[in-house]
C-alpha cells in the first residue's frame, strides 16, 4: 500500500518535464555544472522515448519520483544525486497534478468546442423540424429539433468558458520549489521553474501549495457540471426514442438487442452515457470526503486523489467523444414528430397570446383558453385555430425563442466562436 | 406540498425588481399604457416597503409569483391582469435564482476580501513568531504563525477571484422572457428586461434557461470549496489548541466548558466551524442528486433547489463572519511555541541544505543527516548545529517560503488587492 | 453558534424520559433521597404538560440539557443540583439521539406496513388490467398494473424488515451512564437506566458510545434506500402520465396548472416526490462528510448531526404519507392501456417461447422471431399469433411472474403480513 | 462502450454456478434431455478449471453471458442453444450481483470477526496501560489503551451483526427466472434454481428483481459505515503518533521517510487507511446518483454499478486486512503515556465525583473543582489529590467504563463470540 508507482504512472510525461525544469534551475543556481545539467537533460530525453506510453514497469520503487531519480542516478551519476535539491516530493506532486489538470482542462475545452460547433450545426439542420417541447415531461409548446439541440450547445459553451477561466487560474502559480512545507534555504530561482513549466510565476505560500488540491477539486466540479448536461441529453434521447414516440432514428451502432425479447432494440449507449456520467459528480464528492478533516501540511491521504482525478479525466473526455459521435449520427423521424405535434394541445399558449395581441389581458386570455382546453374541446380538430407546426414556431417573436431564425442566429454565433476547433 | 409561498419568500426582493422590469418592458411594447405601468410601479414600491423583511404571510397562494400578482391586481386592477404577459413562472423563477446567486456571490466576494485582508494583516503580525510546520501531522520544519495564517489568505484570495469570474458569467444572460420553454409570440424587447435587472443581454435559448440551474450548482461548488479551507483552518486550530501543544491563546468567547469535566475548556466554535462547513459540499451533492435524471424543460423537482441554495448561502456567509471574528481574537503563546520548536528535530532539513551549500550532493546529505537523526543523536542538544528558531526561518531563500520577509511581501500584495474591502 | 437550544428542542420528549430514568437510578444508588426523587419526577411531569409540543422558548441556556436542569433546580432545589450526577451531556445526547431514532424507525416501520398493505390491495385490484412493462424505457412485454404496483409493495416490505432489524439493534445497548468518555466512579446501576428507557442492557464501551452516531447513519442509509424506491415510483407515474401515454387518471388534487400554458395539467406532486426524495441520500452523504476525519471521543461537530436527522426523519415520514394518499387516489385508463398493448410488438417473447414449447431451441427461436420483427412484420396484424392482452399475462407460468394469479398470491402474502398495520 | 466482458469478468465464478443451476432446472422441466444437461455440466466444469482466476480473454463477445453461452454452444452444441431458455440477461445479472454480494458479505463478516477478536485480545493486553482519553481532541479523563482498543472491537462487532442480517436477507429470494421483466410462459421450477444457488426461495416480483440493485446499495452502505470506524482508528493513531505525544511505537513497516526532511518517519499507512476509506462512502454516493431518476424495469445504466461494487468490495476487504496486520504490530510507549497522564488536569472529574460521594451535590462539586482548575491550581502537583493513573482507572464503577476489569469483561464476551473466527 505504501508504494504508488502504478498509481503515479499516468503522471510520467509531466514528471519528465518537471525534472528538466529542475535541471535548468539548478544549473542557473550553480548547484549543477553545465555538464551535469546537460547529462540530465539527455537522460530525460532518453527516458521520454523509452517510457512515455509504455506500461508501468515492475519495480520496488516507492513511487514515480524515486523511480525517475534512480534512473537519473543510473544514467548521470552524481548529477542524479543532486536533482532533488531544494525540492520535496510534496511540491513535486502538487506541481504534477496541477500540470495534469491544466492539460486535462485544455483537452476538455477543445472537445467542448467541437461539441458546441457540431451541436450548433445540427441546430441549424433541424431549425425547421417542428418538435413538441416538454415541461414536466408533458408536451407543452411547439419548438424544433434544432432549438432542442441548441440547448446543449449553449450549455456546453458556458462550460467551455468556465474551463478557460480555470486553466488560466491554474497557470498563474507554479508550486515547484515550495519544498516539503516551507520552501528552501538554497537560493533557487523559482521563476525559472515556473517559466519552464508554462506558469506565470512562482506560487505565494509553500504551506498552501502542499496542503490542498484546489485545482483537482475545481476540475472535478467542472466535470460534474458537464456531466449534468450530458446525462440530460441522454435522458432526452431515451425519452424521444421510447415506444410511443419513436421521434429519433436511433443510430443502430449505439443500440443493443435483448437476449430474451426479440422485439427490442435498446438505446444502450445513451443509458450508458447517463449512467457513466454519474461517476463525475461522484468523483467530486469522493474528493471532498477525502480532503475533509485534514489539517494543513502534506498528508499522505492526498495520494488517494490521483486515481480519482485520472479516472474522472479519462471518463470526461471519453463521454465527450461518445456524445460527439452520437450527435453526428443522430437523426429524427419527421413524420412521427409531425404526428406528435397534434397531441397535447400544444398550440394553446400561442392561441392565448393571439387573444392578448387582440387586447385581452393575459390573465383573462389564460382563463378563456384553459376553460376550452379543460372542457375537452381539442381546438386543433376545430378548424379556425388549427396551426401549421412550422408556422407556429415562426410566430415566436422573442430573442432566444424557438423561432427558426433565432435558432439559426444563435447557432451561427456559437459556430463563429468554436467553428475552428 | 404543491404550495411553495413559504419556501419562495426569501426571493421577494428579487421578485419585486423583476416585476418592475416587466412593467417597463410591457409598457415599451404597448401592452401596458403609461398609466398602467405607473400604477404597477407604485404598487410595487408600496409592497417593497410593506413586505421586504417581513415574515411570510399566511396565504392560500400557490407560490410567491401568484401571491404578488394577486396583490398587483388588487392594487392596479386590469394592469395587474396583464403583468404576466409573455412570461411564465418558469423563466421567472430561473431569473430570480440567478439574481439571488449574483447577490450571494457578490456578498461572498466582499466577505472573502475582508477575510483575506485580515488574515494578511495577522500574517504580518506573526511573521516573526516561529512555529513548527507539520506534514503528516508531525513536526516537520521551522515556519511562523504568520506563514501559517498566510496559507489561508492565499487560499481565500483564489476563491474570491473565482467568485468574481462566476458573478460576471451569471450577469451575462438574463433568462426573463424565455417563457415556459420556447419564448413568446408577443414581441417583447428582452433587452429592456436584461438591462433593468443588471444583465448584459437576453439569454440565448429558452429551453436551456428553464431546464437547469447551472448558476446554483456553480455557486454551491464554490461554497463547497471555500468550506474545505474553512474546515482545514478549524482543524489546524483544534490541533494547535490540544492539551500537549496549547499554542493558541484560544479566545474564551469561542469556547465552552464541560458538564462533567471541570478541567475542560473546549474549542467548540472551531469544531462547529469544521462541522457546519460539511453542509456546503453536502448541499452541492444534494443539488446534483436532485438534478440527475431530469429531462429537458422545466420539471417541478427544480422547486426543491430553493431551500438548498437559500440555506447554503446563509451558512456560507455566516461561517465567513465567524472566521472573521475568530481571526480577529486569535492569539498565540510564544513561550509554548518556542518550546515546541525544540521538538521533532525540525532543523534537520536546514542542516541537510547546509551540507548541500557546502557541495555535498543532496542525496548524500540526506543520508548523512537521516543516519544521525535515526541514530538518536538529537543534534539540537549537540551545540554546533543548534539554530535559533527565528534565524532558522530567516535562512529560507526561496519565493513563497516561510521567511519572514517573504511572508510580509506576499501579505502586502494581498492587502493591496483587498485592503479597501 | 455555541448555543443549541433551538436545534435541540425536538429532543425534549426524550430528554424528559431520560431525566426520569436518571432520577430513579440515582435514588436506587442513594444519591437522591426518595423525596428528592419524587420531587424531580413531579417537576418532570409538570414540564411534560407545559412544554412538550410547545414552541422553543427564548432562553440564554446553552442547550436543552442545561435548560431542563435549570428548570429542575428551580422546581426541586438541591435535588436538581444532583440530577446530573454520574453522567455527562456526551452520553445524554448520545442516548437522546438513539431514542429519537428508535422512535423514528418504529414510526417508519408502521408507515411502510400501511403502504405495503395498500399497494398489495391495489395490486389485486389491478391484477387483470394489462399494461406494457418497460425495459430501457421501451415497451418490452405484457404485464399488468397490479404486477407493477406489487413491485413497490415488495420493495417496501424488504425495507420494513430492515427497519425492524435496526430498531432491535438500536434497542440493544443504552448509552446513558457512559459519562463524558470513560464512565463514572460513582456506582450507578446502569441496568436501571437501560430498563427505564426501554433498552436491553447498558452499552459496552463508553468511548464508543460518545464518539460516533452509528444509529443516525444507519437510519439515514435506510431512509436513503427507501427514497430510491419512492423516486422510482414517482418517475414511473410521470412517465405513465405523459402526453402520448396518459395511462393514469392522474388525481387532480396532486396536479398543478401552468401560468403560461392553459393546456397543461402537470404531475407536480410526483415531481416533488422525486425531487424531495433526493434529500434523503443527501442527508446520509452529509452525515458521512460530517463524521469523516473525527478522532475518538466526543467532538462538538456531532452537534451538527441533529438537524440532519430531525429534518430527514420528518421528510421520510411525510413522503411515505404523501405516497399513501396518492396510491389511494390513483387510477388507470383501461382504454389507453389497451391501446398501448398493441405498440412495440410486446408479445414477441411469448411467441418465441411458444416456439420453444414446440421444441425449437431458444437461440433459434429468438433468431426466428427477431428476424420477423426487424423485417417490419408486425405479427399482431397478421392474425394467427395475435394475442389477447389478458390472455398474454395469464400465459406466464413462473413464480413471481406477471400472471394475475401470481400477483394475487404474492399480494395476499404481503397483506397477511402487514394487513393489520 | 456497449461491450462489457472486461467489467463483467469478476462475476465469472458466479456465472458458472448459475449456468449449472439453469441446466438442472431445464432438465427437470424436460427442456433439456439428461444427456444435454450432463454435457453442459461437463462443459461448465471444464470452463471452471480453465477460466476461473485467469485474465479476461480478448473476445468480441458483448458481455460475459454471451461469451459463456458461445463457449457452451461450442462444447455442447444444441444444448448450448437451449441454456438461455426462460431467462434473460436481466435476471441473470441481478442474480450474479446478489451472489457476489452474499459472498462479499460473508467474507467481510469473517474478516470483521477476526478483527473484533484481535482488538479484544489487544484490549486485554492493554487494559492496565493508562492513557488519557480525549474529548474535543483535548485530554479529558483517565482511561487505558485497552479501553481505547475496545471501542473499535465494539463498533466492528455491531457491523458484523448487521452484515449477518443483510446476508440472511439477501439469501431469502433468488431472482433467477424473473426473465427480462415479467417472468416466462415456460413452466420452469424456480425453486430448483433457488435451491441450487443457495437461496431460500424464488423472488416475489420479476419487475422488482430486474429494476433495482438493493443488495448492492445495502452492501455499500455497510461498507461505508465500517469505513467511518476504520478512518477514525487511523485518525486516532495519527494523533497518538504525532511529535509531542509519540504514544505509539509506530510499526516501521507501516511508515515512510521524507525525501526532503531526514528527520521524518511518517504514519503513511494510517493516512492511507484514512484516505482510502473515503472511497467507501463515495461508492455508496456514486450508486445513489447512478440509480436516481431511473424508471422501473432494467435500464442499461445498471451496468455501471458493477465496477463500483467490485472495487468497493476489494477495497473494504483489503482495508480490513491492513487494519488486522497493523493492530497485530502496534505497541505503545508506556513511559510517554505516563508522562501524558500528568497533563491537562485529567483527574478533575474523579476529584469532583469524590466530593459527590462525600455528599456534595454534583453541580456544587463541579463549580468547586472548576474554580480551582481555572484558578491555575494544578492539583496533581499539590499532593493530597494526586492520583496514581492506574488507580484512577480502577476507581471507575460503572458498566462499560474504562475500569480495567470492565474492559476485560467486555473483551472476553467479544472473544467468546468471535474467537473461533
PDB file of C-alpha atoms in Angstrom, chain B residues 127-337:
ATOM      1  CA  UNK B 127       5.724  36.777  10.612  1.00  0.00           C
ATOM      2  CA  UNK B 128       8.466  36.682  13.239  1.00  0.00           C
ATOM      3  CA  UNK B 129       6.723  34.258  15.598  1.00  0.00           C
ATOM      4  CA  UNK B 130       8.357  30.870  14.942  1.00  0.00           C
ATOM      5  CA  UNK B 131       6.029  27.864  14.781  1.00  0.00           C
ATOM      6  CA  UNK B 132       6.769  24.294  13.767  1.00  0.00           C
ATOM      7  CA  UNK B 133       5.142  23.474  10.438  1.00  0.00           C
ATOM      8  CA  UNK B 134       3.677  19.992  10.207  1.00  0.00           C
ATOM      9  CA  UNK B 135       3.421  17.419   7.484  1.00  0.00           C
ATOM     10  CA  UNK B 136       1.655  14.121   8.170  1.00  0.00           C
ATOM     11  CA  UNK B 137       0.511  15.823  11.433  1.00  0.00           C
ATOM     12  CA  UNK B 138       4.163  15.598  12.521  1.00  0.00           C
ATOM     13  CA  UNK B 139       6.510  18.452  13.252  1.00  0.00           C
ATOM     14  CA  UNK B 140       8.427  18.925  10.042  1.00  0.00           C
ATOM     15  CA  UNK B 141      10.273  22.212   9.596  1.00  0.00           C
ATOM     16  CA  UNK B 142      10.511  25.723  11.066  1.00  0.00           C
ATOM     17  CA  UNK B 143       7.937  28.244   9.979  1.00  0.00           C
ATOM     18  CA  UNK B 144       5.994  31.037  11.597  1.00  0.00           C
ATOM     19  CA  UNK B 145       2.451  31.659  12.746  1.00  0.00           C
ATOM     20  CA  UNK B 146       2.356  34.388  10.090  1.00  0.00           C
ATOM     21  CA  UNK B 147       3.359  31.991   7.338  1.00  0.00           C
ATOM     22  CA  UNK B 148       0.599  29.684   8.563  1.00  0.00           C
ATOM     23  CA  UNK B 149      -2.043  32.448   8.539  1.00  0.00           C
ATOM     24  CA  UNK B 150      -0.937  33.478   5.052  1.00  0.00           C
ATOM     25  CA  UNK B 151      -1.800  29.969   3.768  1.00  0.00           C
ATOM     26  CA  UNK B 152      -5.479  30.818   4.303  1.00  0.00           C
ATOM     27  CA  UNK B 153      -5.218  34.339   2.909  1.00  0.00           C
ATOM     28  CA  UNK B 154      -3.790  32.881  -0.298  1.00  0.00           C
ATOM     29  CA  UNK B 155      -6.457  30.163  -0.473  1.00  0.00           C
ATOM     30  CA  UNK B 156      -9.353  32.565   0.015  1.00  0.00           C
ATOM     31  CA  UNK B 157      -7.886  35.089  -2.401  1.00  0.00           C
ATOM     32  CA  UNK B 158      -8.059  32.444  -5.134  1.00  0.00           C
ATOM     33  CA  UNK B 159     -11.672  31.710  -4.250  1.00  0.00           C
ATOM     34  CA  UNK B 160     -12.529  35.397  -4.326  1.00  0.00           C
ATOM     35  CA  UNK B 161     -11.120  35.516  -7.834  1.00  0.00           C
ATOM     36  CA  UNK B 162     -13.274  32.553  -8.889  1.00  0.00           C
ATOM     37  CA  UNK B 163     -16.312  34.177  -7.306  1.00  0.00           C
ATOM     38  CA  UNK B 164     -15.717  37.293  -9.369  1.00  0.00           C
ATOM     39  CA  UNK B 165     -15.488  35.211 -12.537  1.00  0.00           C
ATOM     40  CA  UNK B 166     -18.733  33.417 -11.765  1.00  0.00           C
ATOM     41  CA  UNK B 167     -20.622  36.596 -10.946  1.00  0.00           C
ATOM     42  CA  UNK B 168     -19.521  38.067 -14.248  1.00  0.00           C
ATOM     43  CA  UNK B 169     -20.653  34.919 -16.079  1.00  0.00           C
ATOM     44  CA  UNK B 170     -24.012  34.917 -14.275  1.00  0.00           C
ATOM     45  CA  UNK B 171     -24.547  38.547 -15.268  1.00  0.00           C
ATOM     46  CA  UNK B 172     -24.070  37.731 -18.918  1.00  0.00           C
ATOM     47  CA  UNK B 173     -27.531  36.414 -19.832  1.00  0.00           C
ATOM     48  CA  UNK B 174     -30.954  37.287 -18.446  1.00  0.00           C
ATOM     49  CA  UNK B 175     -33.443  34.377 -18.554  1.00  0.00           C
ATOM     50  CA  UNK B 176     -36.518  36.583 -18.197  1.00  0.00           C
ATOM     51  CA  UNK B 177     -38.640  36.376 -21.324  1.00  0.00           C
ATOM     52  CA  UNK B 178     -37.726  32.765 -22.043  1.00  0.00           C
ATOM     53  CA  UNK B 179     -41.341  31.953 -21.166  1.00  0.00           C
ATOM     54  CA  UNK B 180     -42.445  28.474 -20.276  1.00  0.00           C
ATOM     55  CA  UNK B 181     -39.991  26.728 -22.572  1.00  0.00           C
ATOM     56  CA  UNK B 182     -39.840  28.309 -26.021  1.00  0.00           C
ATOM     57  CA  UNK B 183     -40.260  32.084 -25.786  1.00  0.00           C
ATOM     58  CA  UNK B 184     -43.299  34.090 -26.756  1.00  0.00           C
ATOM     59  CA  UNK B 185     -45.139  35.206 -29.853  1.00  0.00           C
ATOM     60  CA  UNK B 186     -45.529  38.652 -28.313  1.00  0.00           C
ATOM     61  CA  UNK B 187     -42.775  40.987 -29.450  1.00  0.00           C
ATOM     62  CA  UNK B 188     -41.399  41.931 -26.074  1.00  0.00           C
ATOM     63  CA  UNK B 189     -37.962  43.534 -26.097  1.00  0.00           C
ATOM     64  CA  UNK B 190     -35.966  41.257 -23.811  1.00  0.00           C
ATOM     65  CA  UNK B 191     -33.029  43.663 -23.902  1.00  0.00           C
ATOM     66  CA  UNK B 192     -35.070  46.008 -21.695  1.00  0.00           C
ATOM     67  CA  UNK B 193     -35.658  43.240 -19.170  1.00  0.00           C
ATOM     68  CA  UNK B 194     -31.979  42.348 -19.164  1.00  0.00           C
ATOM     69  CA  UNK B 195     -30.827  45.916 -18.723  1.00  0.00           C
ATOM     70  CA  UNK B 196     -33.316  46.705 -15.973  1.00  0.00           C
ATOM     71  CA  UNK B 197     -32.154  43.681 -13.997  1.00  0.00           C
ATOM     72  CA  UNK B 198     -28.450  44.343 -14.420  1.00  0.00           C
ATOM     73  CA  UNK B 199     -27.653  41.694 -17.015  1.00  0.00           C
ATOM     74  CA  UNK B 200     -25.667  42.214 -20.198  1.00  0.00           C
ATOM     75  CA  UNK B 201     -28.139  40.708 -22.644  1.00  0.00           C
ATOM     76  CA  UNK B 202     -31.086  38.335 -23.062  1.00  0.00           C
ATOM     77  CA  UNK B 203     -30.280  34.665 -22.797  1.00  0.00           C
ATOM     78  CA  UNK B 204     -29.729  32.587 -25.908  1.00  0.00           C
ATOM     79  CA  UNK B 205     -32.053  29.597 -25.647  1.00  0.00           C
ATOM     80  CA  UNK B 206     -35.295  29.437 -23.728  1.00  0.00           C
ATOM     81  CA  UNK B 207     -35.140  25.656 -23.276  1.00  0.00           C
ATOM     82  CA  UNK B 208     -31.698  25.885 -21.688  1.00  0.00           C
ATOM     83  CA  UNK B 209     -32.813  28.665 -19.350  1.00  0.00           C
ATOM     84  CA  UNK B 210     -35.758  26.804 -17.935  1.00  0.00           C
ATOM     85  CA  UNK B 211     -34.212  23.308 -17.735  1.00  0.00           C
ATOM     86  CA  UNK B 212     -31.251  23.659 -15.459  1.00  0.00           C
ATOM     87  CA  UNK B 213     -29.839  25.522 -12.521  1.00  0.00           C
ATOM     88  CA  UNK B 214     -26.235  25.965 -13.542  1.00  0.00           C
ATOM     89  CA  UNK B 215     -25.697  29.121 -11.518  1.00  0.00           C
ATOM     90  CA  UNK B 216     -26.916  27.337  -8.383  1.00  0.00           C
ATOM     91  CA  UNK B 217     -24.632  24.378  -8.948  1.00  0.00           C
ATOM     92  CA  UNK B 218     -21.677  26.672  -9.616  1.00  0.00           C
ATOM     93  CA  UNK B 219     -22.361  28.718  -6.530  1.00  0.00           C
ATOM     94  CA  UNK B 220     -22.668  25.607  -4.375  1.00  0.00           C
ATOM     95  CA  UNK B 221     -19.427  24.195  -5.798  1.00  0.00           C
ATOM     96  CA  UNK B 222     -17.680  27.440  -4.935  1.00  0.00           C
ATOM     97  CA  UNK B 223     -19.098  27.446  -1.414  1.00  0.00           C
ATOM     98  CA  UNK B 224     -18.061  23.803  -1.025  1.00  0.00           C
ATOM     99  CA  UNK B 225     -14.514  24.613  -1.966  1.00  0.00           C
ATOM    100  CA  UNK B 226     -14.408  27.522   0.430  1.00  0.00           C
ATOM    101  CA  UNK B 227     -15.729  25.151   3.091  1.00  0.00           C
ATOM    102  CA  UNK B 228     -12.718  22.895   2.560  1.00  0.00           C
ATOM    103  CA  UNK B 229     -10.414  25.701   3.593  1.00  0.00           C
ATOM    104  CA  UNK B 230     -12.630  26.840   6.460  1.00  0.00           C
ATOM    105  CA  UNK B 231     -12.694  23.351   7.938  1.00  0.00           C
ATOM    106  CA  UNK B 232      -8.948  22.980   7.448  1.00  0.00           C
ATOM    107  CA  UNK B 233      -8.453  26.227   9.377  1.00  0.00           C
ATOM    108  CA  UNK B 234     -10.634  24.823  12.146  1.00  0.00           C
ATOM    109  CA  UNK B 235      -8.788  21.501  12.132  1.00  0.00           C
ATOM    110  CA  UNK B 236      -5.479  23.366  12.459  1.00  0.00           C
ATOM    111  CA  UNK B 237      -6.684  25.427  15.404  1.00  0.00           C
ATOM    112  CA  UNK B 238      -8.129  22.381  17.167  1.00  0.00           C
ATOM    113  CA  UNK B 239      -4.786  20.656  16.726  1.00  0.00           C
ATOM    114  CA  UNK B 240      -2.838  23.711  17.884  1.00  0.00           C
ATOM    115  CA  UNK B 241      -5.081  24.040  20.951  1.00  0.00           C
ATOM    116  CA  UNK B 242      -4.899  20.478  22.176  1.00  0.00           C
ATOM    117  CA  UNK B 243      -3.545  19.631  25.591  1.00  0.00           C
ATOM    118  CA  UNK B 244       0.102  18.934  24.863  1.00  0.00           C
ATOM    119  CA  UNK B 245       0.627  21.868  22.478  1.00  0.00           C
ATOM    120  CA  UNK B 246      -1.571  24.727  23.724  1.00  0.00           C
ATOM    121  CA  UNK B 247      -0.008  27.015  21.116  1.00  0.00           C
ATOM    122  CA  UNK B 248      -3.073  29.191  20.857  1.00  0.00           C
ATOM    123  CA  UNK B 249      -4.472  31.550  23.407  1.00  0.00           C
ATOM    124  CA  UNK B 250      -7.848  30.185  22.392  1.00  0.00           C
ATOM    125  CA  UNK B 251     -10.324  33.080  22.765  1.00  0.00           C
ATOM    126  CA  UNK B 252     -12.755  32.247  25.595  1.00  0.00           C
ATOM    127  CA  UNK B 253     -15.723  33.719  23.738  1.00  0.00           C
ATOM    128  CA  UNK B 254     -15.366  30.864  21.256  1.00  0.00           C
ATOM    129  CA  UNK B 255     -15.041  28.068  23.844  1.00  0.00           C
ATOM    130  CA  UNK B 256     -17.352  26.048  26.062  1.00  0.00           C
ATOM    131  CA  UNK B 257     -16.928  24.167  29.324  1.00  0.00           C
ATOM    132  CA  UNK B 258     -17.815  20.593  30.129  1.00  0.00           C
ATOM    133  CA  UNK B 259     -20.785  19.488  32.212  1.00  0.00           C
ATOM    134  CA  UNK B 260     -18.901  16.568  33.719  1.00  0.00           C
ATOM    135  CA  UNK B 261     -15.250  17.545  33.464  1.00  0.00           C
ATOM    136  CA  UNK B 262     -14.489  20.757  35.360  1.00  0.00           C
ATOM    137  CA  UNK B 263     -11.000  20.801  33.852  1.00  0.00           C
ATOM    138  CA  UNK B 264     -12.118  21.281  30.263  1.00  0.00           C
ATOM    139  CA  UNK B 265     -12.345  24.367  28.073  1.00  0.00           C
ATOM    140  CA  UNK B 266     -13.182  23.116  24.620  1.00  0.00           C
ATOM    141  CA  UNK B 267     -12.602  24.747  21.216  1.00  0.00           C
ATOM    142  CA  UNK B 268     -16.282  24.431  20.377  1.00  0.00           C
ATOM    143  CA  UNK B 269     -16.536  27.228  17.854  1.00  0.00           C
ATOM    144  CA  UNK B 270     -13.815  25.676  15.734  1.00  0.00           C
ATOM    145  CA  UNK B 271     -15.417  22.248  16.000  1.00  0.00           C
ATOM    146  CA  UNK B 272     -18.694  23.791  14.927  1.00  0.00           C
ATOM    147  CA  UNK B 273     -16.968  25.603  12.070  1.00  0.00           C
ATOM    148  CA  UNK B 274     -15.495  22.275  10.953  1.00  0.00           C
ATOM    149  CA  UNK B 275     -18.844  20.571  11.413  1.00  0.00           C
ATOM    150  CA  UNK B 276     -21.050  23.220   9.828  1.00  0.00           C
ATOM    151  CA  UNK B 277     -18.717  23.517   6.864  1.00  0.00           C
ATOM    152  CA  UNK B 278     -19.685  19.952   5.908  1.00  0.00           C
ATOM    153  CA  UNK B 279     -23.116  21.299   4.986  1.00  0.00           C
ATOM    154  CA  UNK B 280     -21.696  23.085   1.951  1.00  0.00           C
ATOM    155  CA  UNK B 281     -20.262  20.171  -0.029  1.00  0.00           C
ATOM    156  CA  UNK B 282     -23.364  18.273   1.109  1.00  0.00           C
ATOM    157  CA  UNK B 283     -25.549  20.973  -0.440  1.00  0.00           C
ATOM    158  CA  UNK B 284     -23.677  20.610  -3.711  1.00  0.00           C
ATOM    159  CA  UNK B 285     -24.128  16.838  -3.617  1.00  0.00           C
ATOM    160  CA  UNK B 286     -27.797  17.355  -2.826  1.00  0.00           C
ATOM    161  CA  UNK B 287     -28.262  19.579  -5.854  1.00  0.00           C
ATOM    162  CA  UNK B 288     -26.502  17.068  -8.111  1.00  0.00           C
ATOM    163  CA  UNK B 289     -28.739  14.261  -6.872  1.00  0.00           C
ATOM    164  CA  UNK B 290     -31.788  16.437  -7.376  1.00  0.00           C
ATOM    165  CA  UNK B 291     -30.913  17.391 -10.946  1.00  0.00           C
ATOM    166  CA  UNK B 292     -29.716  13.952 -12.008  1.00  0.00           C
ATOM    167  CA  UNK B 293     -32.063  12.086 -14.299  1.00  0.00           C
ATOM    168  CA  UNK B 294     -34.211  15.053 -15.306  1.00  0.00           C
ATOM    169  CA  UNK B 295     -35.077  15.522 -18.974  1.00  0.00           C
ATOM    170  CA  UNK B 296     -35.026  18.982 -20.587  1.00  0.00           C
ATOM    171  CA  UNK B 297     -37.729  21.502 -19.859  1.00  0.00           C
ATOM    172  CA  UNK B 298     -38.881  22.742 -16.507  1.00  0.00           C
ATOM    173  CA  UNK B 299     -39.645  19.950 -14.036  1.00  0.00           C
ATOM    174  CA  UNK B 300     -41.190  20.725 -10.667  1.00  0.00           C
ATOM    175  CA  UNK B 301     -38.282  18.930  -8.984  1.00  0.00           C
ATOM    176  CA  UNK B 302     -36.433  22.205  -9.523  1.00  0.00           C
ATOM    177  CA  UNK B 303     -38.586  23.727  -6.807  1.00  0.00           C
ATOM    178  CA  UNK B 304     -36.531  21.721  -4.311  1.00  0.00           C
ATOM    179  CA  UNK B 305     -33.295  23.539  -5.099  1.00  0.00           C
ATOM    180  CA  UNK B 306     -34.569  26.746  -3.490  1.00  0.00           C
ATOM    181  CA  UNK B 307     -34.111  25.816   0.183  1.00  0.00           C
ATOM    182  CA  UNK B 308     -30.792  24.163  -0.647  1.00  0.00           C
ATOM    183  CA  UNK B 309     -29.441  27.370  -2.127  1.00  0.00           C
ATOM    184  CA  UNK B 310     -31.040  29.636   0.464  1.00  0.00           C
ATOM    185  CA  UNK B 311     -29.657  27.698   3.415  1.00  0.00           C
ATOM    186  CA  UNK B 312     -26.222  27.103   1.920  1.00  0.00           C
ATOM    187  CA  UNK B 313     -25.909  30.797   1.167  1.00  0.00           C
ATOM    188  CA  UNK B 314     -26.813  31.820   4.695  1.00  0.00           C
ATOM    189  CA  UNK B 315     -24.412  29.251   6.125  1.00  0.00           C
ATOM    190  CA  UNK B 316     -21.544  30.246   3.866  1.00  0.00           C
ATOM    191  CA  UNK B 317     -21.827  33.917   4.732  1.00  0.00           C
ATOM    192  CA  UNK B 318     -22.242  33.137   8.401  1.00  0.00           C
ATOM    193  CA  UNK B 319     -19.184  30.902   8.526  1.00  0.00           C
ATOM    194  CA  UNK B 320     -17.116  33.622   6.854  1.00  0.00           C
ATOM    195  CA  UNK B 321     -18.260  36.055   9.539  1.00  0.00           C
ATOM    196  CA  UNK B 322     -17.493  33.583  12.285  1.00  0.00           C
ATOM    197  CA  UNK B 323     -13.993  33.106  10.925  1.00  0.00           C
ATOM    198  CA  UNK B 324     -13.540  36.868  10.629  1.00  0.00           C
ATOM    199  CA  UNK B 325     -14.452  37.332  14.288  1.00  0.00           C
ATOM    200  CA  UNK B 326     -12.315  34.425  15.375  1.00  0.00           C
ATOM    201  CA  UNK B 327      -9.204  35.510  13.485  1.00  0.00           C
ATOM    202  CA  UNK B 328      -9.552  38.952  14.991  1.00  0.00           C
ATOM    203  CA  UNK B 329      -9.478  37.460  18.508  1.00  0.00           C
ATOM    204  CA  UNK B 330      -6.914  34.733  17.994  1.00  0.00           C
ATOM    205  CA  UNK B 331      -3.529  34.910  19.617  1.00  0.00           C
ATOM    206  CA  UNK B 332      -0.590  32.602  20.198  1.00  0.00           C
ATOM    207  CA  UNK B 333       1.525  31.654  23.208  1.00  0.00           C
ATOM    208  CA  UNK B 334       5.071  32.495  22.145  1.00  0.00           C
ATOM    209  CA  UNK B 335       6.626  30.549  25.023  1.00  0.00           C
ATOM    210  CA  UNK B 336       4.858  27.336  24.212  1.00  0.00           C
ATOM    211  CA  UNK B 337       5.613  27.762  20.518  1.00  0.00           C
TER     212      UNK B 337
END
